[in-house]
Amino acid sequence: DRWPAPVPGKTLHLPIMGVVMKVDTNISVILPTVHEVDIFRCFCPVFLHSQMLWELVLLGEPLVVMAPSPSESSETVLALVNCISPLKYFSDFRPYFTIHDSEFKEYTTRTQAPPSVILGVTNPFFAKTLQHWPHIIRIGDLKPTGEIPKQVKVKKLKNLKTLDSKP
C-alpha cells in the first residue's frame, strides 16, 4: 500500500522487510504478432491426430503439409510450430515452400533422410517428389469453426504415414 505506482521508464526504490530494492521499470517496446493463427481451425481437419502431430513437432520430425492454397498451408505450418508453445521450435519451418526455393534439391533427394523441417506446399508436384518423407498431412479447404470434416484417413504405405482429410 505504501509503494508508489510504477511509472514506465522510472527507477523505483521499494522497501521490503528492511531492505530497499531498486527496481528499473524500463519497458522495451513489445510488438504484437502481425497475424495470430487460429490453431483450432487449422487442426480441425486432423483433430483426431492432434496429439500425434504435437509429438512429431516436439521431436523435430520431418513433416510436409499439403494444402490447396498458400494461406492454408502457411497457417497450418504456423499452427504446428505454435502447438508446442511455450517451448520454442528449434528446427526449420517453411510455411510456403515452392519448387523455386534454394533448398528444393536438398529436400526432394532420396539419397539421404529428410532434414528436420516442416514444409507447407500447395503444388501437386510435391505429392510425388516428397512421397519418401515419413510424415505427410494432406488437408482440404479449411472449414469455418464448428464444422467437422466428414472423413479423416490415416494411410500407411510401408514407412510412409499420411494424414488425409477429405471434406
Coordinates of N, CA and C in Angstrom, one line a residue:
D1 N 0.8 -1.2 0.0 CA 0.0 0.0 0.0 C 0.9 1.3 0.0
R2 N 2.1 1.2 0.5 CA 2.9 2.4 0.6 C 3.9 2.5 -0.6
W3 N 3.9 1.6 -1.5 CA 4.8 1.7 -2.6 C 4.1 2.6 -3.6
P4 N 5.0 3.4 -4.3 CA 4.4 4.3 -5.4 C 4.0 3.4 -6.6
A5 N 3.1 4.0 -7.3 CA 2.6 3.4 -8.6 C 3.8 3.3 -9.6
P6 N 3.9 2.2 -10.3 CA 5.0 2.1 -11.3 C 4.8 3.1 -12.4
V7 N 5.9 3.7 -12.8 CA 5.8 4.6 -14.0 C 6.8 4.2 -15.0
P8 N 6.4 3.9 -16.2 CA 7.4 3.4 -17.2 C 8.6 4.4 -17.4
G9 N 9.8 3.7 -17.3 CA 11.0 4.5 -17.5 C 11.6 5.0 -16.3
K10 N 10.9 4.9 -15.1 CA 11.4 5.4 -13.9 C 12.0 4.3 -13.0
T11 N 13.0 4.6 -12.2 CA 13.5 3.7 -11.2 C 12.8 3.8 -9.9
L12 N 12.3 2.7 -9.3 CA 11.6 2.7 -8.1 C 12.5 2.2 -7.0
H13 N 12.4 2.7 -5.8 CA 13.1 2.2 -4.6 C 12.0 1.7 -3.7
L14 N 11.9 0.3 -3.6 CA 10.8 -0.3 -2.8 C 11.3 -1.0 -1.6
P15 N 10.9 -0.5 -0.4 CA 11.3 -1.1 0.9 C 10.5 -2.4 1.1
I16 N 11.2 -3.5 1.4 CA 10.6 -4.7 1.7 C 11.4 -5.4 2.8
M17 N 10.8 -5.7 3.9 CA 11.4 -6.4 5.0 C 12.8 -5.8 5.4
G18 N 12.8 -4.5 5.6 CA 14.1 -3.9 6.0 C 15.1 -3.7 4.9
V19 N 14.8 -4.1 3.7 CA 15.8 -3.9 2.6 C 15.1 -3.0 1.5
V20 N 15.8 -2.2 0.9 CA 15.3 -1.3 -0.2 C 15.7 -1.9 -1.5
M21 N 14.8 -2.4 -2.3 CA 15.1 -2.9 -3.6 C 14.9 -1.8 -4.6
K22 N 15.9 -1.8 -5.5 CA 15.9 -0.9 -6.6 C 15.3 -1.6 -7.8
V23 N 14.2 -1.1 -8.4 CA 13.5 -1.7 -9.5 C 13.5 -0.8 -10.7
D24 N 14.0 -1.3 -11.8 CA 14.0 -0.5 -13.0 C 12.8 -0.8 -13.8
T25 N 12.0 0.2 -14.2 CA 10.8 -0.1 -15.0 C 10.9 0.2 -16.4
N26 N 12.1 0.2 -17.0 CA 12.3 0.4 -18.4 C 11.5 -0.6 -19.2
I27 N 10.7 -0.2 -20.0 CA 9.8 -1.1 -20.8 C 10.3 -1.1 -22.2
S28 N 10.7 -2.3 -22.7 CA 11.1 -2.4 -24.1 C 9.8 -2.4 -24.9
V29 N 9.8 -2.0 -26.1 CA 8.6 -2.0 -26.9 C 8.4 -3.4 -27.4
I30 N 7.2 -3.9 -27.0 CA 6.8 -5.3 -27.4 C 5.8 -5.1 -28.5
L31 N 6.2 -5.6 -29.7 CA 5.3 -5.6 -30.8 C 4.4 -6.9 -30.9
P32 N 3.1 -6.7 -31.0 CA 2.3 -7.9 -31.1 C 2.6 -8.6 -32.4
T33 N 2.3 -9.9 -32.5 CA 2.5 -10.5 -33.8 C 1.5 -9.9 -34.8
V34 N 2.0 -10.0 -36.1 CA 1.2 -9.4 -37.1 C -0.1 -10.2 -37.4
H35 N 0.1 -11.5 -37.2 CA -1.0 -12.4 -37.5 C -1.0 -13.6 -36.5
E36 N -2.1 -13.7 -35.8 CA -2.2 -14.8 -34.8 C -3.0 -15.9 -35.5
V37 N -2.5 -17.1 -35.5 CA -3.1 -18.3 -36.1 C -4.1 -18.9 -35.3
D38 N -5.3 -19.2 -35.9 CA -6.3 -19.9 -35.2 C -6.0 -21.4 -35.2
I39 N -5.3 -21.9 -34.2 CA -4.8 -23.2 -34.1 C -5.9 -24.3 -34.2
F40 N -7.1 -24.0 -33.6 CA -8.1 -24.9 -33.6 C -8.8 -25.1 -35.0
R41 N -8.9 -24.0 -35.7 CA -9.4 -24.1 -37.1 C -8.5 -24.9 -38.0
C42 N -7.2 -24.6 -37.8 CA -6.2 -25.3 -38.6 C -6.1 -26.8 -38.3
F43 N -6.3 -27.2 -37.1 CA -6.2 -28.6 -36.7 C -7.6 -29.3 -36.8
C44 N -8.6 -28.6 -37.2 CA -9.9 -29.3 -37.3 C -9.9 -30.4 -38.2
P45 N -9.3 -30.3 -39.4 CA -9.4 -31.5 -40.3 C -8.6 -32.7 -39.8
V46 N -7.7 -32.5 -38.9 CA -6.9 -33.6 -38.4 C -7.0 -33.7 -36.9
F47 N -8.1 -33.3 -36.3 CA -8.2 -33.2 -34.9 C -7.9 -34.5 -34.2
L48 N -8.4 -35.6 -34.7 CA -8.2 -36.9 -34.0 C -6.7 -37.2 -33.9
H49 N -5.9 -36.6 -34.7 CA -4.4 -36.9 -34.7 C -3.6 -35.8 -34.1
S50 N -4.3 -34.8 -33.4 CA -3.5 -33.6 -33.0 C -2.4 -34.0 -32.0
Q51 N -2.7 -35.1 -31.1 CA -1.6 -35.4 -30.2 C -0.4 -36.0 -30.9
M52 N -0.6 -36.8 -32.0 CA 0.5 -37.4 -32.8 C 1.2 -36.2 -33.5
L53 N 0.5 -35.2 -34.0 CA 1.2 -34.1 -34.6 C 2.0 -33.3 -33.6
W54 N 1.5 -33.1 -32.4 CA 2.2 -32.4 -31.4 C 3.5 -33.2 -31.1
E55 N 3.4 -34.5 -31.0 CA 4.6 -35.3 -30.7 C 5.7 -35.1 -31.8
L56 N 5.2 -35.2 -33.1 CA 6.1 -35.1 -34.2 C 6.8 -33.7 -34.2
V57 N 6.1 -32.7 -33.9 CA 6.7 -31.3 -33.9 C 7.6 -31.2 -32.7
L58 N 7.2 -31.7 -31.6 CA 8.1 -31.7 -30.4 C 9.4 -32.4 -30.6
L59 N 9.4 -33.5 -31.4 CA 10.6 -34.3 -31.7 C 11.3 -33.8 -32.9
G60 N 10.8 -32.8 -33.6 CA 11.5 -32.3 -34.7 C 11.5 -33.2 -35.9
E61 N 10.5 -34.0 -36.1 CA 10.4 -34.9 -37.2 C 10.1 -34.1 -38.5
P62 N 10.6 -34.6 -39.6 CA 10.3 -34.0 -40.9 C 8.8 -34.2 -41.2
L63 N 8.2 -33.1 -41.6 CA 6.7 -33.1 -41.8 C 6.4 -32.2 -43.0
V64 N 5.5 -32.7 -43.9 CA 5.0 -32.0 -45.0 C 3.5 -31.7 -44.9
V65 N 3.1 -30.5 -45.1 CA 1.7 -30.1 -45.1 C 1.3 -29.8 -46.5
M66 N 0.4 -30.6 -47.1 CA 0.0 -30.3 -48.5 C -1.4 -29.7 -48.4
A67 N -1.6 -28.5 -48.9 CA -2.8 -27.8 -48.8 C -3.2 -27.2 -50.1
P68 N -4.5 -26.9 -50.3 CA -4.9 -26.3 -51.6 C -4.6 -24.9 -51.9
S69 N -4.2 -24.1 -50.8 CA -3.8 -22.7 -51.0 C -2.6 -22.3 -50.1
P70 N -1.9 -21.3 -50.5 CA -0.8 -20.9 -49.7 C -1.2 -20.4 -48.3
S71 N -2.3 -19.8 -48.2 CA -2.8 -19.3 -46.9 C -3.1 -20.5 -45.9
E72 N -3.7 -21.5 -46.5 CA -4.0 -22.7 -45.6 C -2.7 -23.4 -45.3
S73 N -1.8 -23.5 -46.2 CA -0.5 -24.2 -46.0 C 0.2 -23.4 -44.9
S74 N 0.3 -22.1 -45.1 CA 1.1 -21.3 -44.1 C 0.5 -21.3 -42.7
E75 N -0.8 -21.2 -42.6 CA -1.5 -21.2 -41.3 C -1.3 -22.5 -40.6
T76 N -1.4 -23.6 -41.4 CA -1.3 -24.9 -40.7 C 0.2 -25.1 -40.2
V77 N 1.1 -24.7 -41.0 CA 2.5 -24.9 -40.6 C 2.8 -24.0 -39.4
L78 N 2.3 -22.8 -39.3 CA 2.5 -21.9 -38.2 C 1.7 -22.5 -37.0
A79 N 0.6 -23.1 -37.2 CA -0.2 -23.7 -36.1 C 0.6 -24.9 -35.5
L80 N 1.2 -25.7 -36.4 CA 2.0 -26.8 -35.9 C 3.2 -26.3 -35.1
V81 N 3.9 -25.2 -35.5 CA 5.0 -24.7 -34.8 C 4.6 -24.1 -33.5
N82 N 3.4 -23.5 -33.4 CA 2.9 -22.9 -32.2 C 2.3 -23.9 -31.3
C83 N 2.0 -25.1 -31.7 CA 1.3 -26.0 -30.8 C 2.1 -26.5 -29.7
I84 N 3.4 -26.3 -29.8 CA 4.3 -26.8 -28.7 C 4.6 -25.6 -27.7
S85 N 4.0 -24.5 -27.9 CA 4.3 -23.3 -27.1 C 3.9 -23.7 -25.6
P86 N 4.7 -23.3 -24.7 CA 5.7 -22.2 -24.6 C 7.1 -22.7 -25.1
L87 N 7.2 -23.9 -25.4 CA 8.5 -24.4 -25.9 C 8.8 -23.8 -27.3
K88 N 10.0 -23.5 -27.6 CA 10.4 -23.0 -28.9 C 10.7 -24.1 -29.9
Y89 N 10.2 -24.0 -31.1 CA 10.5 -24.9 -32.2 C 11.9 -24.5 -32.7
F90 N 12.9 -25.4 -32.6 CA 14.2 -25.1 -33.0 C 14.6 -25.6 -34.3
S91 N 13.8 -26.3 -35.0 CA 14.1 -26.8 -36.4 C 13.6 -25.7 -37.4
D92 N 13.9 -26.0 -38.6 CA 13.5 -25.1 -39.7 C 12.0 -25.3 -40.0
F93 N 11.3 -24.3 -40.5 CA 10.0 -24.5 -41.0 C 9.8 -23.5 -42.1
R94 N 9.1 -24.0 -43.1 CA 8.8 -23.2 -44.3 C 7.3 -23.2 -44.5
P95 N 6.6 -22.1 -44.1 CA 5.1 -22.1 -44.3 C 4.7 -22.2 -45.7
Y96 N 5.5 -21.7 -46.7 CA 5.1 -21.9 -48.1 C 6.4 -22.2 -48.9
F97 N 6.6 -23.4 -49.2 CA 7.7 -23.9 -49.9 C 7.4 -24.1 -51.3
T98 N 8.2 -23.7 -52.3 CA 8.0 -23.8 -53.7 C 9.1 -24.6 -54.4
I99 N 8.9 -24.9 -55.6 CA 9.9 -25.6 -56.4 C 11.1 -24.7 -56.7
H100 N 10.9 -23.4 -56.5 CA 11.9 -22.4 -56.8 C 12.8 -22.1 -55.6
D101 N 12.5 -22.7 -54.5 CA 13.3 -22.5 -53.2 C 14.7 -23.0 -53.4
S102 N 15.7 -22.4 -52.8 CA 17.1 -22.8 -52.9 C 17.4 -24.2 -52.3
E103 N 16.6 -24.7 -51.4 CA 16.8 -26.0 -50.8 C 15.9 -27.1 -51.5
F104 N 15.3 -26.8 -52.6 CA 14.4 -27.7 -53.2 C 15.1 -29.1 -53.5
K105 N 16.3 -29.1 -54.0 CA 17.0 -30.3 -54.3 C 17.4 -31.1 -53.0
E106 N 17.8 -30.3 -52.0 CA 18.1 -31.0 -50.7 C 16.9 -31.7 -50.1
Y107 N 15.8 -31.1 -50.2 CA 14.6 -31.6 -49.6 C 13.9 -32.7 -50.4
T108 N 14.2 -32.8 -51.7 CA 13.5 -33.8 -52.5 C 14.4 -34.9 -52.9
T109 N 15.6 -34.9 -52.5 CA 16.5 -36.0 -52.8 C 16.2 -37.3 -51.9
R110 N 16.3 -38.4 -52.5 CA 16.0 -39.7 -51.8 C 17.3 -40.3 -51.3
T111 N 18.4 -39.7 -51.6 CA 19.7 -40.4 -51.2 C 20.0 -40.2 -49.7
Q112 N 19.3 -39.3 -49.0 CA 19.6 -39.0 -47.6 C 18.2 -38.8 -46.9
A113 N 18.2 -39.0 -45.6 CA 17.0 -38.8 -44.8 C 16.5 -37.4 -44.9
P114 N 15.2 -37.1 -44.9 CA 14.8 -35.8 -44.9 C 15.2 -35.0 -43.7
P115 N 15.6 -33.7 -43.8 CA 16.0 -32.9 -42.7 C 14.8 -32.6 -41.7
S116 N 15.2 -32.2 -40.5 CA 14.2 -31.8 -39.5 C 13.6 -30.5 -39.9
V117 N 12.5 -30.5 -40.6 CA 11.8 -29.3 -41.1 C 10.4 -29.6 -41.3
I118 N 9.6 -28.5 -41.2 CA 8.1 -28.6 -41.6 C 8.0 -27.8 -42.8
L119 N 7.5 -28.4 -43.9 CA 7.2 -27.7 -45.2 C 5.7 -27.6 -45.4
G120 N 5.3 -26.4 -45.9 CA 4.0 -26.2 -46.3 C 4.0 -26.1 -47.8
V121 N 3.3 -26.9 -48.5 CA 3.3 -26.9 -50.0 C 1.9 -26.9 -50.6
T122 N 1.7 -26.4 -51.8 CA 0.5 -26.4 -52.5 C 0.6 -27.1 -53.9
N123 N 1.7 -27.2 -54.4 CA 1.9 -27.7 -55.8 C 1.8 -29.2 -55.7
P124 N 0.9 -29.8 -56.6 CA 0.6 -31.2 -56.6 C 1.9 -32.0 -57.0
F125 N 2.9 -31.3 -57.6 CA 4.1 -32.0 -58.0 C 4.8 -32.5 -56.7
F126 N 4.6 -31.9 -55.6 CA 5.3 -32.4 -54.3 C 4.7 -33.7 -53.8
A127 N 3.5 -34.0 -54.2 CA 2.9 -35.3 -53.8 C 3.8 -36.5 -54.3
K128 N 4.4 -36.3 -55.4 CA 5.3 -37.3 -56.0 C 6.7 -37.2 -55.4
T129 N 7.3 -35.9 -55.5 CA 8.7 -35.7 -55.1 C 8.9 -35.9 -53.6
L130 N 7.9 -35.7 -52.8 CA 8.1 -35.8 -51.3 C 7.5 -37.0 -50.7
Q131 N 7.1 -38.0 -51.6 CA 6.5 -39.2 -51.1 C 7.4 -40.0 -50.2
H132 N 8.7 -39.8 -50.2 CA 9.6 -40.6 -49.4 C 9.7 -40.0 -48.0
W133 N 9.1 -38.8 -47.7 CA 9.1 -38.3 -46.4 C 8.2 -39.1 -45.5
P134 N 8.7 -39.2 -44.2 CA 7.9 -40.1 -43.3 C 6.6 -39.6 -42.8
H135 N 6.3 -38.3 -42.8 CA 5.1 -37.7 -42.3 C 4.5 -36.7 -43.3
I136 N 3.3 -37.0 -43.8 CA 2.7 -36.1 -44.7 C 1.3 -35.8 -44.3
I137 N 0.9 -34.5 -44.2 CA -0.5 -34.2 -43.9 C -1.1 -33.6 -45.2
R138 N -2.2 -34.1 -45.6 CA -3.0 -33.5 -46.7 C -4.3 -32.9 -46.2
I139 N -4.5 -31.7 -46.4 CA -5.7 -31.0 -45.9 C -6.4 -30.5 -47.1
G140 N -7.8 -30.5 -46.9 CA -8.6 -29.9 -48.0 C -8.9 -28.4 -47.6
D141 N -10.0 -27.9 -48.0 CA -10.3 -26.5 -47.6 C -10.6 -26.4 -46.1
L142 N -10.0 -25.4 -45.5 CA -10.2 -25.3 -44.1 C -11.7 -24.8 -43.9
K143 N -12.4 -25.4 -42.9 CA -13.8 -25.1 -42.7 C -13.9 -24.0 -41.6
P144 N -15.0 -23.3 -41.6 CA -15.2 -22.4 -40.5 C -15.3 -23.1 -39.2
T145 N -15.0 -22.4 -38.1 CA -15.0 -23.1 -36.8 C -16.4 -23.8 -36.5
G146 N -16.3 -25.0 -36.0 CA -17.5 -25.7 -35.7 C -17.9 -26.8 -36.7
E147 N -17.4 -26.7 -37.9 CA -17.7 -27.7 -38.9 C -16.6 -28.8 -38.8
I148 N -17.0 -30.1 -38.7 CA -16.1 -31.2 -38.6 C -16.0 -31.8 -40.0
P149 N -14.8 -32.2 -40.4 CA -14.7 -32.9 -41.7 C -15.4 -34.2 -41.7
K150 N -15.9 -34.6 -42.8 CA -16.7 -35.9 -42.9 C -15.8 -37.1 -42.8
Q151 N -14.6 -37.0 -43.3 CA -13.7 -38.2 -43.3 C -12.3 -37.8 -43.1
V152 N -11.6 -38.6 -42.2 CA -10.2 -38.4 -42.0 C -9.6 -39.8 -42.0
K153 N -8.6 -40.0 -42.9 CA -7.9 -41.3 -43.0 C -6.5 -41.2 -42.7
V154 N -6.0 -42.3 -42.1 CA -4.5 -42.4 -41.9 C -4.1 -43.5 -42.9
K155 N -3.2 -43.2 -43.8 CA -2.8 -44.1 -44.8 C -1.4 -44.6 -44.4
K156 N -1.1 -45.9 -44.4 CA 0.3 -46.3 -44.1 C 0.7 -47.2 -45.3
L157 N 1.7 -46.7 -46.0 CA 2.3 -47.3 -47.1 C 3.8 -47.6 -46.8
K158 N 4.1 -48.8 -46.4 CA 5.5 -49.1 -45.9 C 5.8 -48.2 -44.8
N159 N 6.8 -47.3 -44.9 CA 7.2 -46.4 -43.8 C 6.5 -45.0 -44.0
L160 N 5.6 -44.9 -44.9 CA 5.0 -43.6 -45.2 C 3.7 -43.4 -44.4
K161 N 3.6 -42.4 -43.6 CA 2.4 -42.1 -42.8 C 1.8 -40.9 -43.4
T162 N 0.6 -40.9 -43.8 CA -0.1 -39.8 -44.4 C -1.4 -39.6 -43.7
L163 N -1.7 -38.4 -43.3 CA -3.0 -38.0 -42.8 C -3.7 -37.3 -43.9
D164 N -4.8 -37.8 -44.3 CA -5.6 -37.3 -45.5 C -7.0 -37.0 -45.0
S165 N -7.3 -35.7 -45.1 CA -8.7 -35.3 -44.7 C -9.4 -34.9 -45.9
K166 N -10.6 -35.5 -46.0 CA -11.5 -35.2 -47.2 C -12.7 -34.5 -46.7
P167 N -13.0 -33.3 -47.3 CA -14.2 -32.6 -46.8 C -15.5 -33.3 -47.1

